Amino acid sequence: MSASAIRGVGTALAMTGELLAGRYQLEQELGRGGMATVYLARDLRLSRQVAVKVLHAGLEARFAERFRQEAEVVASLKHPNVLEVYDFGEDAVRGPFLVCEWVQGENLRELARRLSPIPPEAVALLGWELARALEAAHARGVVHRDVKPDNVLVARGGPLKLADFGIAALADQVRLTSTGAVIGSLAYMAPERIDTGAFSPASDVYAVGVLLFELCTGTTPHAGEGSARLAVSVMTRDAPSLSAVVPGMPPVLAALVDRCLARDARDRPSDGAELAACLETVSRSLVGAPAEASRAFFQAPEASAARWCEERFQRLLGEGRALLEAGQGAQAARCLNVALRLRPGAPEVLALLRTRPRNRRMKVFVGSAVLGALLAFLGVWGWSSRRAPEGSTGSALVALADSAHSRPGGERSAAMAPDALGPLAPAKATEPMEPDAVGPRGAPEPIASHIPPPRTGAPRRPSPTPSHSKAGPNTEPAPQPMEASPSAPGTGATVQDAATLTVVTRPWAEVFVDGQSRGYTPRLREVRLSPGTHRLRFDNPLCDPVEEVLQVAAGETVSRDLSLRVREAEVTIVATVSARVFVDGVEVGVAPLRGPVKLAHGGHVLSARGPGGNVLRQTVEAVAGTRTTVVLEASP
């Protein structure tokens, strides 16, 4: 342990038993964070135990100011799922402190470890309680910014309470400016927070999605080694589908979690209210009325979880048995493996896993019989083809063989009809979609923009037996095979002639070529261009767009590595004449100010100290490129 850490522990031990602000007697240290230490204390005035969060000494004045502002805002939130704030004060020696209710219980991470595996019913109820807390906060314009299992408290007998509103985000900002990297709660941060630092109610929704995913699977969606890899994964890759990671998950819950984890904030539930409504619907489909079900769950979490797990085990066992009966061995194995996680070593599951699908042998027998018949038929045809009439063709037999072989049990297909005996039509090609064609919303661009235009006069596939196939009176001679020459998307130029544009932008941007969108970075990395001149535009609604004219030659590869400039917000601050105006604890002038103040995108604390010493404060969420007015004057 370092010397500074030893000194910190010694200071914490010395503080226990001390009297804070003449009212709160510190009894025991409960936890220590990057900017504050939490103590169990006794309120001597009201004779009750409370939790006291004491801000660490030596922090900048702007953090103390933000600490005070957050305390005032959270104290105004009165909701059963929000940790209640009782008091805020400043000790002459220890500095600012926050007093809140003491929850006797455990945090959500400890509960999840104790109940693992957590049944989907419990996950839905816990998510509903958490979403209700965010609904109350978002209704008052408060964004939590650090939703994670450690900040969710579960009292004995309930309810669930969300703690540390906005406070922990300050520590993130400290780490950002001092080390240049975001650590700590990175796994729960929305892509836009990592990319530009922007946050909104939808950012909290993303964090809830990560939390629900973790409760269901035991890991976060983008778990990996190191902060850098994790950040890149969150920004550039879609989260894995919950139903793919945990087979048998209720579809309504899996779909909602997937929606919460959308990389584009516009594709998520917009705020806590919408999320709470969605989770209420999910809970009703699983356990009935969520209010009653959650009360029963918190009264006996282990018994409730065990009952739900047993019900799910029996359901998976039945589904696995039915799938085996239907001959779907792979799907049955997935269901039964999930059942084994709920009850390891269950003999009835192991017995089913050793069972082969009942009709598998029958399928193999039927398929072998059909194949044998086809081979015999082809042998007879080979013998008789030497004496076949000149107008006969062998291509129909190939179609017959292909069709019969591709269908289970050798079912008779349309290829066996008499009108199928002409030359074979070319198989319909499935155009591969470029992986980079998917934008932040997760929806692909119009497929037509990525599919080469059809070639006129496309050749038919030649007959596999040209030596025995002759043109009849009403048929065209089979053309010779030729190489297809695909075109670059939307250009008319062949791939060999197309130029390649590689694109990297910070932050993300929508890429337009000649007025048409080609997708979003960082998912979009390469764009095919026809030789010539093109107009490029890189657009992000929070940044100044970048436009340029690009000249490319056939086969040329060019690259663009751009850093878009995030726009500043303009805030006009109106305050009492001669009042000193502060932004994030830094004085910007004396009212009336000469003009608007330019602020970076994100949250800021504005305050005005009047000639008499009274201070008015207001928190503002500055949105890049917008103009707002904030009034810091006392009401008459």
Tab-separated table of C-alpha atoms in Angstrom, residues 455 457-464 466 477-484:
chain	number	residue	atom	x	y	z
A	455	ARG	CA	-26.373	-6.608	-66.653
A	457	GLY	CA	-28.248	-9.870	-71.702
A	458	ALA	CA	-26.929	-11.819	-68.714
A	459	PRO	CA	-25.922	-15.274	-69.890
A	460	ARG	CA	-27.832	-18.326	-68.892
A	461	ARG	CA	-25.947	-21.136	-67.248
A	462	PRO	CA	-24.772	-23.519	-69.956
A	463	SER	CA	-26.117	-27.021	-69.977
A	464	PRO	CA	-23.945	-29.417	-67.970
A	466	PRO	CA	-23.565	-29.772	-73.962
A	477	PRO	CA	-28.543	-21.722	-78.575
A	478	ALA	CA	-26.907	-21.719	-75.113
A	479	PRO	CA	-24.421	-18.857	-74.868
A	480	GLN	CA	-20.851	-19.439	-73.789
A	481	PRO	CA	-20.004	-18.739	-70.131
A	482	MET	CA	-18.466	-15.367	-69.388
A	483	GLU	CA	-17.137	-13.559	-66.301
A	484	ALA	CA	-19.527	-11.155	-64.594
